[in-house]
mmCIF file of C-alpha atoms in Angstrom:
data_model
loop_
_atom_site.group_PDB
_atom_site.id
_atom_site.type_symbol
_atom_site.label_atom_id
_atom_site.label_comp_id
_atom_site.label_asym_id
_atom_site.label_seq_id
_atom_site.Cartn_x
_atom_site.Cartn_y
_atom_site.Cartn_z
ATOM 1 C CA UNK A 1 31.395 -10.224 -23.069
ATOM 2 C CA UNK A 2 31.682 -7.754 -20.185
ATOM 3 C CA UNK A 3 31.848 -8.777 -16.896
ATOM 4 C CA UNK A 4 30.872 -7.143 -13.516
ATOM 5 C CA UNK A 5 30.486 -8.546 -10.007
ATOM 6 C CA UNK A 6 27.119 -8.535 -8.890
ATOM 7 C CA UNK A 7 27.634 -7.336 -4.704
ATOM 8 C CA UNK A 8 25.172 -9.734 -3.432
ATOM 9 C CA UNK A 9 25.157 -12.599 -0.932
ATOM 10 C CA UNK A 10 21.611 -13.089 -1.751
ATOM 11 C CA UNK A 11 21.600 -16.310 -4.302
ATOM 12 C CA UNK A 12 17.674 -15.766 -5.374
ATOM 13 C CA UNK A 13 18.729 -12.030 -6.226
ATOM 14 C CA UNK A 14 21.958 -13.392 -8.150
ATOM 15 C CA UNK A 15 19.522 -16.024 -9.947
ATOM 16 C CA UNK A 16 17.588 -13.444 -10.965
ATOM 17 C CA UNK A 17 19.987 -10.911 -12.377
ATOM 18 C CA UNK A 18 22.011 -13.736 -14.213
ATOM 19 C CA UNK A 19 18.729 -14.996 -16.152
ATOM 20 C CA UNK A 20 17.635 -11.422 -16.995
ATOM 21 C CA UNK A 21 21.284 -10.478 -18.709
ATOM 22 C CA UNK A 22 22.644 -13.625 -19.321
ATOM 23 C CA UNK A 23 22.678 -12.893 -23.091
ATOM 24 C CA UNK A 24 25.004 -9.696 -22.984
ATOM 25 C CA UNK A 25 26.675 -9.296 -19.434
ATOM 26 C CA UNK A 26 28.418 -11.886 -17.270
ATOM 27 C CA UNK A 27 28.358 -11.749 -13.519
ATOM 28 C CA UNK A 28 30.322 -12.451 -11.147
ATOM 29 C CA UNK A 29 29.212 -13.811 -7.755
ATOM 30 C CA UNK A 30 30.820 -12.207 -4.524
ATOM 31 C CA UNK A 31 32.167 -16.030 -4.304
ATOM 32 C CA UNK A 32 33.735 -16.179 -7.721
ATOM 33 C CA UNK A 33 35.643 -13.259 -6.264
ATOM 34 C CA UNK A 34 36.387 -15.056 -2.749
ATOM 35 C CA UNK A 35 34.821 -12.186 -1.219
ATOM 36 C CA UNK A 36 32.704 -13.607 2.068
ATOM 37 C CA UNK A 37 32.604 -10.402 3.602
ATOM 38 C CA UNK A 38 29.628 -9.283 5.512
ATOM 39 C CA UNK A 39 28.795 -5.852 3.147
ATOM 40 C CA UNK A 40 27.811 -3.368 5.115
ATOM 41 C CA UNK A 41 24.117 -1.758 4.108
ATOM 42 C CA UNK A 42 23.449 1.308 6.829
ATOM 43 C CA UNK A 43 22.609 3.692 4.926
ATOM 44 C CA UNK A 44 18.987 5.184 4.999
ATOM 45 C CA UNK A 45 18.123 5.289 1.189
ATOM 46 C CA UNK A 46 17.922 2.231 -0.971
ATOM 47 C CA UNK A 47 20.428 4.306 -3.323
ATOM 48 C CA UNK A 48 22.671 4.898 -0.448
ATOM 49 C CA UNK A 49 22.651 1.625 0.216
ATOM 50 C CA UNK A 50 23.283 -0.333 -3.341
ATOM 51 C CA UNK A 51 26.457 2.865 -3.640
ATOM 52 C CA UNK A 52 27.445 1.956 -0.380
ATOM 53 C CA UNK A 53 27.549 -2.267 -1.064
ATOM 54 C CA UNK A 54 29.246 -1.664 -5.072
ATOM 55 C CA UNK A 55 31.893 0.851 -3.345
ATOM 56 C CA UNK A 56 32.712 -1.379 -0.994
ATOM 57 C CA UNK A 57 33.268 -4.360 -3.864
ATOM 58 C CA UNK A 58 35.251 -1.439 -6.161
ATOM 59 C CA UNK A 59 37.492 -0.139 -3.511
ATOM 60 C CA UNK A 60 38.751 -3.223 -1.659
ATOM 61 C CA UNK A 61 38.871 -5.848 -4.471
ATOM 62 C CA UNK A 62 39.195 -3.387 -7.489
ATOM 63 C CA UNK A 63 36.441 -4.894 -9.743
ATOM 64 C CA UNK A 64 33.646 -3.222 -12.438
ATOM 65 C CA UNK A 65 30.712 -4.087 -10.153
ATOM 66 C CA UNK A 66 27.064 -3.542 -9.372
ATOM 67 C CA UNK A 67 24.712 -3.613 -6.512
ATOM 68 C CA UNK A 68 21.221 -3.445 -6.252
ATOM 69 C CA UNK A 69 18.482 -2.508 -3.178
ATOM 70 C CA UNK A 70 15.243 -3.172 -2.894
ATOM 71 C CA UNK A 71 12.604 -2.359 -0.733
ATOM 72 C CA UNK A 72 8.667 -2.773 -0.693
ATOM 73 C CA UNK A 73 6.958 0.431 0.265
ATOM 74 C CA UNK A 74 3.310 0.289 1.000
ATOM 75 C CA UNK A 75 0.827 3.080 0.724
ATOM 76 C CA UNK A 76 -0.841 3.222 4.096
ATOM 77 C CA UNK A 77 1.832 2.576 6.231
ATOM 78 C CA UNK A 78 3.921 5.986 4.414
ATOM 79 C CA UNK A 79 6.656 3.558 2.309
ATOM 80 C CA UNK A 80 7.118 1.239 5.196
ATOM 81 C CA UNK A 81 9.223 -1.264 5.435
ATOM 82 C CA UNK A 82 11.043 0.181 2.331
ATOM 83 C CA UNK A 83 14.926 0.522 2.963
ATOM 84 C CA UNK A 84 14.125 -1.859 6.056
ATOM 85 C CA UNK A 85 12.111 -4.575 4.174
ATOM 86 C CA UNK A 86 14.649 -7.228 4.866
ATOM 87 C CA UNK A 87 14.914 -7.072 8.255
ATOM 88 C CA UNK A 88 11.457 -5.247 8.703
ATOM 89 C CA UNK A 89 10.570 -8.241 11.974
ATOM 90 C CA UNK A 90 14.475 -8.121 13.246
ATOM 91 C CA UNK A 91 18.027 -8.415 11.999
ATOM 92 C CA UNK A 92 17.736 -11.952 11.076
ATOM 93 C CA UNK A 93 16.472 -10.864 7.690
ATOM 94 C CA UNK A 94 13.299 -13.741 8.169
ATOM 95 C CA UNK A 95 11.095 -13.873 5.455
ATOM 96 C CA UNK A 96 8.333 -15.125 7.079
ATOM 97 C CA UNK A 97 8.439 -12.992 9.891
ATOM 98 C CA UNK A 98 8.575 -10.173 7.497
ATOM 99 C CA UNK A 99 5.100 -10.974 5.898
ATOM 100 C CA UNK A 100 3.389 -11.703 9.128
ATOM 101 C CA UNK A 101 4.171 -8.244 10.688
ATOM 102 C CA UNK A 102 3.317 -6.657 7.114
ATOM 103 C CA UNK A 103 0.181 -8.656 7.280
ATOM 104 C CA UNK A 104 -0.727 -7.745 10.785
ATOM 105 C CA UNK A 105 -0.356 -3.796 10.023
ATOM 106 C CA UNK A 106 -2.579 -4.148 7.412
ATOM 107 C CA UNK A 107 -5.302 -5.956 8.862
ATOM 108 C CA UNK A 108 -8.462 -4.865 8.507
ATOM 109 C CA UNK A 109 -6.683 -1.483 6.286
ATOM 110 C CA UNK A 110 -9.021 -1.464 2.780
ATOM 111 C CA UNK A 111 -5.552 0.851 0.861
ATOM 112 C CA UNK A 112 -3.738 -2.554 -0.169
ATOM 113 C CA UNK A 113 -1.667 -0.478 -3.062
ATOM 114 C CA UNK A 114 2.097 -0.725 -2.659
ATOM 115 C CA UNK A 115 5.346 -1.103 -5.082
ATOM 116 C CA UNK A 116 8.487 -2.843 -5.295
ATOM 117 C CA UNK A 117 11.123 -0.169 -6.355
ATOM 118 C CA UNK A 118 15.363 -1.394 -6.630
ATOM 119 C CA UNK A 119 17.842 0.872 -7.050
ATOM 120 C CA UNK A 120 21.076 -0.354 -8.842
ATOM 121 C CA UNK A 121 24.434 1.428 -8.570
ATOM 122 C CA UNK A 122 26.921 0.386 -11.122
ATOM 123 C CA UNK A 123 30.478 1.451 -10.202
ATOM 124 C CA UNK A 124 32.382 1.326 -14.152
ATOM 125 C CA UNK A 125 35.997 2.253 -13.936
ATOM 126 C CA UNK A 126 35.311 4.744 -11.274
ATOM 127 C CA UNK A 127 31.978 6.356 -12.528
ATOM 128 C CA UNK A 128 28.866 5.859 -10.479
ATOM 129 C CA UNK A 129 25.649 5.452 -12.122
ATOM 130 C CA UNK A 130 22.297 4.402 -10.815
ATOM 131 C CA UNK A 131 19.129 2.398 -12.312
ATOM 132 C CA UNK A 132 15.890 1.954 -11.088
ATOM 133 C CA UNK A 133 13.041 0.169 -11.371
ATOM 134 C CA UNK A 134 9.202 0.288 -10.162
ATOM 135 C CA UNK A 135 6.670 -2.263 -10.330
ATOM 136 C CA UNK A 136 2.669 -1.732 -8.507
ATOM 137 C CA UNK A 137 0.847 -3.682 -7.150
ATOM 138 C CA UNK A 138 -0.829 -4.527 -3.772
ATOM 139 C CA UNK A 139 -0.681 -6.600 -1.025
ATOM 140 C CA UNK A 140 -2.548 -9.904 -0.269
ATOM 141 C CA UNK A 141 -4.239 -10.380 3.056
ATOM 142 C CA UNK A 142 -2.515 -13.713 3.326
ATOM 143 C CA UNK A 143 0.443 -15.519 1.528
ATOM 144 C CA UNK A 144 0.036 -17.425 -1.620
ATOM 145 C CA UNK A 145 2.556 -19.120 -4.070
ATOM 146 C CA UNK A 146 5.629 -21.068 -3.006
ATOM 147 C CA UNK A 147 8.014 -19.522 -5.473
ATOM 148 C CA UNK A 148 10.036 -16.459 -5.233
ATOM 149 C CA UNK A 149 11.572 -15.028 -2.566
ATOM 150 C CA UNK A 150 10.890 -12.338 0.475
ATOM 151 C CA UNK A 151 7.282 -10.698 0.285
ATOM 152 C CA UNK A 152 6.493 -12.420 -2.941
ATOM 153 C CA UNK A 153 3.811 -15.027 -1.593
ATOM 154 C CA UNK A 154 1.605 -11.319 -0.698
ATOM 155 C CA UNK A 155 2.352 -9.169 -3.205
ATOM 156 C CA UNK A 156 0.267 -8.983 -6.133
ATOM 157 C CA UNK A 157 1.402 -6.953 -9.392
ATOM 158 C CA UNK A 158 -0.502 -4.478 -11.221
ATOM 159 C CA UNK A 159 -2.443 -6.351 -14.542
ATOM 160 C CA UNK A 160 -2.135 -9.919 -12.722
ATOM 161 C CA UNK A 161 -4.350 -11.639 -10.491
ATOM 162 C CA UNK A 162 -1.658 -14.221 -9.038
ATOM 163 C CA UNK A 163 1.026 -13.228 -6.739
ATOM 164 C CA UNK A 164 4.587 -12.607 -7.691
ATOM 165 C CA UNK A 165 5.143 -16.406 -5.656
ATOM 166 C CA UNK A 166 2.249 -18.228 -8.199
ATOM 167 C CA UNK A 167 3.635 -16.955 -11.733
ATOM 168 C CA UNK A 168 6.688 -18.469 -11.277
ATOM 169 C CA UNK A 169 10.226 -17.147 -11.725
ATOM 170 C CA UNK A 170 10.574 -17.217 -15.649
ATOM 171 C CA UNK A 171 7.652 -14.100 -15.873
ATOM 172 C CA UNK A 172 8.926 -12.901 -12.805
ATOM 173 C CA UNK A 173 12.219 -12.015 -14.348
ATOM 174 C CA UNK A 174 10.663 -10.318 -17.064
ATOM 175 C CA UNK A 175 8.152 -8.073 -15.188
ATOM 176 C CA UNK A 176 10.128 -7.398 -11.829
ATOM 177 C CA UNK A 177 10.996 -4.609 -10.228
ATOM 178 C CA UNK A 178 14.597 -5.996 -10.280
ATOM 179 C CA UNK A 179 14.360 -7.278 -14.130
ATOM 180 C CA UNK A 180 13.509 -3.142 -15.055
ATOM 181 C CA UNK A 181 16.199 -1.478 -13.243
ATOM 182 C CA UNK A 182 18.717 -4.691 -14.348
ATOM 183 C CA UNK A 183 17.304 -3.788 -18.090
ATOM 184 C CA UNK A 184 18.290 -0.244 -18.013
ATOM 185 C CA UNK A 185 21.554 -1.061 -16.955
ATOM 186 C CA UNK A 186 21.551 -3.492 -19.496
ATOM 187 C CA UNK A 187 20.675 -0.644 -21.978
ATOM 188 C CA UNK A 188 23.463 1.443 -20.389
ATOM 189 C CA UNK A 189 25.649 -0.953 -20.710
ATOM 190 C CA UNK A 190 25.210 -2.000 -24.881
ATOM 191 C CA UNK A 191 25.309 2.144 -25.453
ATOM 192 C CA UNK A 192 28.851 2.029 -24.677
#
């Protein structure tokens, strides 16, 4: 079985990715590599940034690895927070926080429509390739659900009625924007 090191501190993201390709890839953690650096993520694209956090993996520790950005971009505020979604109410990357300033520059806005979009960039013996994947939806005008992670609890995907937070992880994995852009890797991946 292949492995890679998924470049994430984030345990809900690594979760996520190990249930989606748990069948043909295995992943390393940034711990199973004793890596407890703070990766840098600067960069102004969410490809930029997933290149920028799997370089930094390849080049210091020398390991097949993979990183991933995401960011929610919402219609009528012009793809806002995207790249900044994490720390969209300050650096302390608060979740919470997050939602109620999303929530408060949407009030009383009727264009709801947004998507999650994540960018992987897979660093394989020195070749860089990238993955994406897109999921629609809109936003909730308050949050609902207590599973999931981030803007979950108020976003609402395309063909469902429930949030991303209410349907639970297992059908999250499978939908996601994450879970599409993990599955073309995946596909990548079992072509060579």
């Amino acid at each position: 079985m292949r492995k890679l090191v998924f470049a994430t501190n984030n345990k809900h993201k690594l979760e996520e990715v190990s249930n989606v390709s748990r069948d043909s890839i295995e992943i390393l953690s940034l711990k199973d590599i004793n890596c407890f650096d703070d990766i840098p993520e600067t960069a102004d694209t969410l490809k930029d940034n997933a290149l920028m956090k799997a370089q930094y993996i390849y080049d210091k520790y020398g390991y097949n690895c993979f990183a991933d950005d995401t960011g929610l971009e919402v219609e009528a505020l012009g793809g806002r927070p995207g790249v900044f979604s994490a720390r969209y109410a300050g650096e302390d990357q608060n979740s919470e926080r997050n939602i109620k300033k999303l929530l408060s520059e949407l009030e009383g806005e009727i264009n709801r429509k947004a998507k999650f979009r994540t960018v992987v960039a897979l660093i394989e013996n020195g070749e860089i390739k990238y993955f994406e994947g897109i999921i629609k939806g809109h936003i909730t005008n308050k949050p609902v659900g207590s599973s999931g992670f981030g803007y979950d609890p108020v976003f609402i995907p395309e063909g469902f009625s429930q949030t991303f937070a209410e349907i639970g992880s297992e059908l999250k994995n499978k939908i996601s924007h994450r879970a599409l852009a993990i599955n073309e890797l995946k596909k990548y991946l079992n072509l060579r």
